[in-house]
Amino acid sequence: AATAVTQDSLLNICMDAKHHKTEPGPEGQLYGQCVLWKDNSCCTTNTSVEAHQDKSYLYNFNWDHCGAMPEKCKRHFIQDTCLYECSPNLGPWIDQVDTSWRKERIRDVPLCQEDCEQWWEDCQDAVTCKVNWHKGWNWTTGTNQCPKGAMCQKFKFVFPTAAALCEQIWSGSYRYTSHHRGSGRCIQMWFDPAQENPNIAVAKYYA
């Protein structure tokens, strides 16, 4: 019985973080790329709208810190934000943290190979000045700017492989895997909203 309780406590939950709802439920009007989670979501409609804004109030984070990020690349960051804010299927990878703005984060979420490779493929010519986007920015203007002496370079030089991008950019939130979409062994950032959310089964497997 104890095992069952523990397993269930990892399923269908929202993490204790800055914008998450306390528990998941339907959100009829999720915006844009976040619509995949409308049937059962940890994010509100407002959060889903903000996930698509440059320098949104969610984190005042500026994707264009080294010049404009190409749209084909930005959509992956929007999708990453939607997954993080809206998914109720990340329970097995929630970890306690003690920061001013959140009590929990995700670590080592096993991303499907295709999702990671496509992210890298579409972003390799985008430009950034940092490997770890969680910390080390200059926030004096209220939004993130490159720290002094940091050079803007193409992603493909900062992150030489898809695994480097997925694992390093958010300090270990994701883990690159060789599992494929639909295998039931990896989390999909993207899926067909007309089909059942494939991440429900993945969370069950790891829980």
PDB file of C-alpha atoms in Angstrom:
ATOM      1  CA  ALA A   1       0.000   0.000   0.000  1.00  0.00           C
ATOM      2  CA  ALA A   2       2.812   2.396   0.856  1.00  0.00           C
ATOM      3  CA  THR A   3       4.273   1.967  -2.621  1.00  0.00           C
ATOM      4  CA  ALA A   4       0.927   2.701  -4.227  1.00  0.00           C
ATOM      5  CA  VAL A   5       0.544   5.884  -2.216  1.00  0.00           C
ATOM      6  CA  THR A   6       4.008   7.068  -3.152  1.00  0.00           C
ATOM      7  CA  GLN A   7       3.451   6.248  -6.804  1.00  0.00           C
ATOM      8  CA  ASP A   8       0.109   8.044  -6.936  1.00  0.00           C
ATOM      9  CA  SER A   9       1.513  11.077  -5.205  1.00  0.00           C
ATOM     10  CA  LEU A  10       3.844  11.549  -8.202  1.00  0.00           C
ATOM     11  CA  LEU A  11       1.045  11.451 -10.772  1.00  0.00           C
ATOM     12  CA  ASN A  12      -1.204  14.252 -11.962  1.00  0.00           C
ATOM     13  CA  ILE A  13       0.348  16.981  -9.783  1.00  0.00           C
ATOM     14  CA  CYS A  14       1.580  20.541 -10.173  1.00  0.00           C
ATOM     15  CA  MET A  15       4.922  21.646  -8.815  1.00  0.00           C
ATOM     16  CA  ASP A  16       5.143  24.328  -6.165  1.00  0.00           C
ATOM     17  CA  ALA A  17       6.644  27.080  -8.283  1.00  0.00           C
ATOM     18  CA  LYS A  18       6.048  30.680  -9.278  1.00  0.00           C
ATOM     19  CA  HIS A  19       2.991  30.494 -11.549  1.00  0.00           C
ATOM     20  CA  HIS A  20       1.646  26.951 -11.152  1.00  0.00           C
ATOM     21  CA  LYS A  21      -1.895  26.190  -9.996  1.00  0.00           C
ATOM     22  CA  THR A  22      -2.074  24.166  -6.777  1.00  0.00           C
ATOM     23  CA  GLU A  23      -3.660  21.261  -8.641  1.00  0.00           C
ATOM     24  CA  PRO A  24      -4.305  20.413 -12.278  1.00  0.00           C
ATOM     25  CA  GLY A  25      -7.667  20.782 -13.958  1.00  0.00           C
ATOM     26  CA  PRO A  26      -9.248  21.746 -17.285  1.00  0.00           C
ATOM     27  CA  GLU A  27      -8.509  25.205 -18.752  1.00  0.00           C
ATOM     28  CA  GLY A  28     -10.801  25.854 -21.704  1.00  0.00           C
ATOM     29  CA  GLN A  29      -8.897  28.739 -23.244  1.00  0.00           C
ATOM     30  CA  LEU A  30      -5.197  27.890 -23.166  1.00  0.00           C
ATOM     31  CA  TYR A  31      -3.360  29.986 -25.701  1.00  0.00           C
ATOM     32  CA  GLY A  32      -1.295  29.045 -28.752  1.00  0.00           C
ATOM     33  CA  GLN A  33       1.237  26.269 -28.282  1.00  0.00           C
ATOM     34  CA  CYS A  34       0.047  25.571 -24.721  1.00  0.00           C
ATOM     35  CA  VAL A  35      -3.340  24.346 -26.011  1.00  0.00           C
ATOM     36  CA  LEU A  36      -2.104  20.715 -25.809  1.00  0.00           C
ATOM     37  CA  TRP A  37      -2.699  20.837 -22.048  1.00  0.00           C
ATOM     38  CA  LYS A  38      -6.181  22.421 -22.005  1.00  0.00           C
ATOM     39  CA  ASP A  39      -7.956  19.251 -20.792  1.00  0.00           C
ATOM     40  CA  ASN A  40      -5.804  18.988 -17.686  1.00  0.00           C
ATOM     41  CA  SER A  41      -3.388  21.746 -16.922  1.00  0.00           C
ATOM     42  CA  CYS A  42      -1.200  23.246 -14.198  1.00  0.00           C
ATOM     43  CA  CYS A  43      -1.182  26.655 -15.918  1.00  0.00           C
ATOM     44  CA  THR A  44      -3.853  29.314 -16.194  1.00  0.00           C
ATOM     45  CA  THR A  45      -4.927  30.981 -19.439  1.00  0.00           C
ATOM     46  CA  ASN A  46      -2.934  34.101 -18.486  1.00  0.00           C
ATOM     47  CA  THR A  47       0.225  32.091 -17.971  1.00  0.00           C
ATOM     48  CA  SER A  48      -0.251  30.415 -21.371  1.00  0.00           C
ATOM     49  CA  VAL A  49      -0.583  33.807 -23.075  1.00  0.00           C
ATOM     50  CA  GLU A  50       2.518  35.156 -21.333  1.00  0.00           C
ATOM     51  CA  ALA A  51       4.519  32.067 -22.305  1.00  0.00           C
ATOM     52  CA  HIS A  52       4.392  33.396 -25.889  1.00  0.00           C
ATOM     53  CA  GLN A  53       5.554  36.951 -25.132  1.00  0.00           C
ATOM     54  CA  ASP A  54       9.087  38.245 -25.490  1.00  0.00           C
ATOM     55  CA  LYS A  55      10.157  39.539 -22.064  1.00  0.00           C
ATOM     56  CA  SER A  56       6.919  38.278 -20.496  1.00  0.00           C
ATOM     57  CA  TYR A  57       6.073  39.053 -16.884  1.00  0.00           C
ATOM     58  CA  LEU A  58       6.499  35.337 -16.040  1.00  0.00           C
ATOM     59  CA  TYR A  59      10.250  35.746 -15.531  1.00  0.00           C
ATOM     60  CA  ASN A  60      11.163  38.979 -17.382  1.00  0.00           C
ATOM     61  CA  PHE A  61      13.332  36.732 -19.506  1.00  0.00           C
ATOM     62  CA  ASN A  62      14.556  38.076 -22.830  1.00  0.00           C
ATOM     63  CA  TRP A  63      15.126  35.443 -25.535  1.00  0.00           C
ATOM     64  CA  ASP A  64      16.683  38.121 -27.745  1.00  0.00           C
ATOM     65  CA  HIS A  65      19.666  38.883 -25.487  1.00  0.00           C
ATOM     66  CA  CYS A  66      22.099  38.483 -28.414  1.00  0.00           C
ATOM     67  CA  GLY A  67      19.853  39.853 -31.147  1.00  0.00           C
ATOM     68  CA  ALA A  68      16.532  38.514 -32.409  1.00  0.00           C
ATOM     69  CA  MET A  69      16.012  34.787 -31.893  1.00  0.00           C
ATOM     70  CA  PRO A  70      14.656  33.205 -35.104  1.00  0.00           C
ATOM     71  CA  GLU A  71      10.975  32.214 -34.872  1.00  0.00           C
ATOM     72  CA  LYS A  72      11.660  28.556 -35.712  1.00  0.00           C
ATOM     73  CA  CYS A  73      13.955  28.422 -32.687  1.00  0.00           C
ATOM     74  CA  LYS A  74      11.743  30.485 -30.381  1.00  0.00           C
ATOM     75  CA  ARG A  75       8.814  28.088 -30.813  1.00  0.00           C
ATOM     76  CA  HIS A  76      10.859  25.405 -29.009  1.00  0.00           C
ATOM     77  CA  PHE A  77      11.420  27.734 -26.051  1.00  0.00           C
ATOM     78  CA  ILE A  78       7.719  28.561 -26.001  1.00  0.00           C
ATOM     79  CA  GLN A  79       6.943  24.840 -26.059  1.00  0.00           C
ATOM     80  CA  ASP A  80       9.473  24.226 -23.287  1.00  0.00           C
ATOM     81  CA  THR A  81       7.750  26.943 -21.222  1.00  0.00           C
ATOM     82  CA  CYS A  82       4.301  25.438 -21.915  1.00  0.00           C
ATOM     83  CA  LEU A  83       5.498  21.976 -20.850  1.00  0.00           C
ATOM     84  CA  TYR A  84       7.085  23.356 -17.673  1.00  0.00           C
ATOM     85  CA  GLU A  85       4.147  25.572 -16.681  1.00  0.00           C
ATOM     86  CA  CYS A  86       1.206  23.431 -17.843  1.00  0.00           C
ATOM     87  CA  SER A  87       2.110  19.729 -17.661  1.00  0.00           C
ATOM     88  CA  PRO A  88       0.670  17.697 -14.759  1.00  0.00           C
ATOM     89  CA  ASN A  89       2.913  14.774 -15.793  1.00  0.00           C
ATOM     90  CA  LEU A  90       6.309  15.848 -14.436  1.00  0.00           C
ATOM     91  CA  GLY A  91       5.831  14.485 -10.892  1.00  0.00           C
ATOM     92  CA  PRO A  92       8.524  11.784 -11.006  1.00  0.00           C
ATOM     93  CA  TRP A  93      11.164  14.465 -11.712  1.00  0.00           C
ATOM     94  CA  ILE A  94      10.103  17.173  -9.255  1.00  0.00           C
ATOM     95  CA  ASP A  95      12.885  18.121  -6.890  1.00  0.00           C
ATOM     96  CA  GLN A  96      12.878  20.405  -3.826  1.00  0.00           C
ATOM     97  CA  VAL A  97      14.743  23.694  -4.138  1.00  0.00           C
ATOM     98  CA  ASP A  98      14.956  26.614  -1.797  1.00  0.00           C
ATOM     99  CA  THR A  99      14.843  29.782  -3.854  1.00  0.00           C
ATOM    100  CA  SER A 100      12.922  32.999  -3.401  1.00  0.00           C
ATOM    101  CA  TRP A 101      10.680  32.316  -6.385  1.00  0.00           C
ATOM    102  CA  ARG A 102       9.953  28.594  -6.231  1.00  0.00           C
ATOM    103  CA  LYS A 103      10.061  25.647  -3.850  1.00  0.00           C
ATOM    104  CA  GLU A 104      10.268  22.943  -6.521  1.00  0.00           C
ATOM    105  CA  ARG A 105      11.857  22.426  -9.923  1.00  0.00           C
ATOM    106  CA  ILE A 106      12.262  19.561 -12.391  1.00  0.00           C
ATOM    107  CA  ARG A 107      15.467  17.572 -12.845  1.00  0.00           C
ATOM    108  CA  ASP A 108      16.520  14.982 -15.446  1.00  0.00           C
ATOM    109  CA  VAL A 109      13.166  14.799 -17.266  1.00  0.00           C
ATOM    110  CA  PRO A 110      13.881  12.196 -19.998  1.00  0.00           C
ATOM    111  CA  LEU A 111      13.165  14.061 -23.235  1.00  0.00           C
ATOM    112  CA  CYS A 112      12.410  12.116 -26.398  1.00  0.00           C
ATOM    113  CA  GLN A 113      15.326  12.115 -28.801  1.00  0.00           C
ATOM    114  CA  GLU A 114      13.357  13.739 -31.636  1.00  0.00           C
ATOM    115  CA  ASP A 115      12.206  16.641 -29.459  1.00  0.00           C
ATOM    116  CA  CYS A 116      15.741  17.383 -28.393  1.00  0.00           C
ATOM    117  CA  GLU A 117      17.309  16.950 -31.847  1.00  0.00           C
ATOM    118  CA  GLN A 118      14.699  19.168 -33.503  1.00  0.00           C
ATOM    119  CA  TRP A 119      15.217  21.860 -30.846  1.00  0.00           C
ATOM    120  CA  TRP A 120      18.950  21.858 -31.581  1.00  0.00           C
ATOM    121  CA  GLU A 121      18.419  21.697 -35.346  1.00  0.00           C
ATOM    122  CA  ASP A 122      16.099  24.728 -35.364  1.00  0.00           C
ATOM    123  CA  CYS A 123      18.249  26.739 -32.924  1.00  0.00           C
ATOM    124  CA  GLN A 124      21.792  25.966 -34.073  1.00  0.00           C
ATOM    125  CA  ASP A 125      22.124  29.365 -35.796  1.00  0.00           C
ATOM    126  CA  ALA A 126      20.414  31.347 -33.026  1.00  0.00           C
ATOM    127  CA  VAL A 127      22.827  33.326 -30.844  1.00  0.00           C
ATOM    128  CA  THR A 128      23.473  33.341 -27.087  1.00  0.00           C
ATOM    129  CA  CYS A 129      26.232  34.237 -24.638  1.00  0.00           C
ATOM    130  CA  LYS A 130      25.602  31.628 -21.936  1.00  0.00           C
ATOM    131  CA  VAL A 131      25.463  27.856 -21.462  1.00  0.00           C
ATOM    132  CA  ASN A 132      23.333  27.864 -18.295  1.00  0.00           C
ATOM    133  CA  TRP A 133      20.338  30.182 -18.624  1.00  0.00           C
ATOM    134  CA  HIS A 134      19.221  29.720 -15.020  1.00  0.00           C
ATOM    135  CA  LYS A 135      21.908  31.869 -13.487  1.00  0.00           C
ATOM    136  CA  GLY A 136      24.736  34.322 -14.000  1.00  0.00           C
ATOM    137  CA  TRP A 137      22.866  36.976 -15.997  1.00  0.00           C
ATOM    138  CA  ASN A 138      23.166  40.696 -15.466  1.00  0.00           C
ATOM    139  CA  TRP A 139      19.696  41.739 -14.199  1.00  0.00           C
ATOM    140  CA  THR A 140      20.448  45.419 -13.470  1.00  0.00           C
ATOM    141  CA  THR A 141      17.944  46.611 -16.106  1.00  0.00           C
ATOM    142  CA  GLY A 142      15.197  44.302 -14.788  1.00  0.00           C
ATOM    143  CA  THR A 143      15.588  41.875 -17.665  1.00  0.00           C
ATOM    144  CA  ASN A 144      18.463  39.485 -18.370  1.00  0.00           C
ATOM    145  CA  GLN A 145      21.476  40.791 -20.232  1.00  0.00           C
ATOM    146  CA  CYS A 146      24.733  39.067 -21.055  1.00  0.00           C
ATOM    147  CA  PRO A 147      27.257  39.280 -18.218  1.00  0.00           C
ATOM    148  CA  LYS A 148      30.311  41.443 -18.780  1.00  0.00           C
ATOM    149  CA  GLY A 149      32.851  39.828 -21.074  1.00  0.00           C
ATOM    150  CA  ALA A 150      30.464  37.101 -22.299  1.00  0.00           C
ATOM    151  CA  MET A 151      30.628  36.694 -26.050  1.00  0.00           C
ATOM    152  CA  CYS A 152      27.561  36.156 -28.239  1.00  0.00           C
ATOM    153  CA  GLN A 153      28.016  33.028 -30.343  1.00  0.00           C
ATOM    154  CA  LYS A 154      25.827  30.701 -32.352  1.00  0.00           C
ATOM    155  CA  PHE A 155      24.121  27.925 -30.399  1.00  0.00           C
ATOM    156  CA  LYS A 156      26.070  25.286 -32.323  1.00  0.00           C
ATOM    157  CA  PHE A 157      29.312  26.566 -30.769  1.00  0.00           C
ATOM    158  CA  VAL A 158      27.849  27.086 -27.284  1.00  0.00           C
ATOM    159  CA  PHE A 159      25.987  23.737 -27.403  1.00  0.00           C
ATOM    160  CA  PRO A 160      27.920  21.448 -29.785  1.00  0.00           C
ATOM    161  CA  THR A 161      25.310  18.655 -29.544  1.00  0.00           C
ATOM    162  CA  ALA A 162      21.566  18.308 -28.991  1.00  0.00           C
ATOM    163  CA  ALA A 163      22.323  16.619 -25.656  1.00  0.00           C
ATOM    164  CA  ALA A 164      24.440  19.607 -24.550  1.00  0.00           C
ATOM    165  CA  LEU A 165      21.576  21.994 -25.338  1.00  0.00           C
ATOM    166  CA  CYS A 166      18.826  20.014 -23.607  1.00  0.00           C
ATOM    167  CA  GLU A 167      20.843  19.096 -20.530  1.00  0.00           C
ATOM    168  CA  GLN A 168      22.809  22.284 -19.896  1.00  0.00           C
ATOM    169  CA  ILE A 169      20.557  25.210 -20.811  1.00  0.00           C
ATOM    170  CA  TRP A 170      18.256  24.812 -17.768  1.00  0.00           C
ATOM    171  CA  SER A 171      20.900  23.288 -15.466  1.00  0.00           C
ATOM    172  CA  GLY A 172      19.854  19.669 -15.745  1.00  0.00           C
ATOM    173  CA  SER A 173      16.077  20.064 -16.004  1.00  0.00           C
ATOM    174  CA  TYR A 174      16.109  17.724 -19.008  1.00  0.00           C
ATOM    175  CA  ARG A 175      18.028  14.584 -19.848  1.00  0.00           C
ATOM    176  CA  TYR A 176      18.770  13.617 -23.440  1.00  0.00           C
ATOM    177  CA  THR A 177      17.622  10.061 -24.184  1.00  0.00           C
ATOM    178  CA  SER A 178      17.767   7.671 -27.116  1.00  0.00           C
ATOM    179  CA  HIS A 179      14.090   6.836 -26.534  1.00  0.00           C
ATOM    180  CA  HIS A 180      11.704   7.713 -29.321  1.00  0.00           C
ATOM    181  CA  ARG A 181       8.356   9.462 -29.287  1.00  0.00           C
ATOM    182  CA  GLY A 182       5.544   7.044 -28.626  1.00  0.00           C
ATOM    183  CA  SER A 183       7.865   4.618 -26.777  1.00  0.00           C
ATOM    184  CA  GLY A 184       6.249   5.394 -23.417  1.00  0.00           C
ATOM    185  CA  ARG A 185       9.753   5.951 -22.003  1.00  0.00           C
ATOM    186  CA  CYS A 186      10.314   9.638 -22.709  1.00  0.00           C
ATOM    187  CA  ILE A 187       8.475  12.926 -22.265  1.00  0.00           C
ATOM    188  CA  GLN A 188       7.297  14.658 -25.427  1.00  0.00           C
ATOM    189  CA  MET A 189       7.396  18.440 -25.552  1.00  0.00           C
ATOM    190  CA  TRP A 190       5.167  18.202 -28.609  1.00  0.00           C
ATOM    191  CA  PHE A 191       2.221  15.883 -29.264  1.00  0.00           C
ATOM    192  CA  ASP A 192      -1.018  15.813 -31.224  1.00  0.00           C
ATOM    193  CA  PRO A 193      -3.737  17.486 -29.109  1.00  0.00           C
ATOM    194  CA  ALA A 194      -6.348  15.315 -30.839  1.00  0.00           C
ATOM    195  CA  GLN A 195      -4.717  12.211 -29.316  1.00  0.00           C
ATOM    196  CA  GLU A 196      -4.401  11.360 -25.638  1.00  0.00           C
ATOM    197  CA  ASN A 197      -1.486  13.064 -23.897  1.00  0.00           C
ATOM    198  CA  PRO A 198       1.355  10.482 -24.262  1.00  0.00           C
ATOM    199  CA  ASN A 199       3.145  11.815 -21.167  1.00  0.00           C
ATOM    200  CA  ILE A 200       0.512  10.390 -18.813  1.00  0.00           C
ATOM    201  CA  ALA A 201       1.803   6.858 -19.514  1.00  0.00           C
ATOM    202  CA  VAL A 202       5.431   7.982 -19.274  1.00  0.00           C
ATOM    203  CA  ALA A 203       4.902   9.502 -15.813  1.00  0.00           C
ATOM    204  CA  LYS A 204       3.199   6.279 -14.688  1.00  0.00           C
ATOM    205  CA  TYR A 205       6.114   4.197 -15.930  1.00  0.00           C
ATOM    206  CA  TYR A 206       8.711   6.236 -14.032  1.00  0.00           C
ATOM    207  CA  ALA A 207       6.611   6.762 -10.918  1.00  0.00           C
TER     208      ALA A 207
END
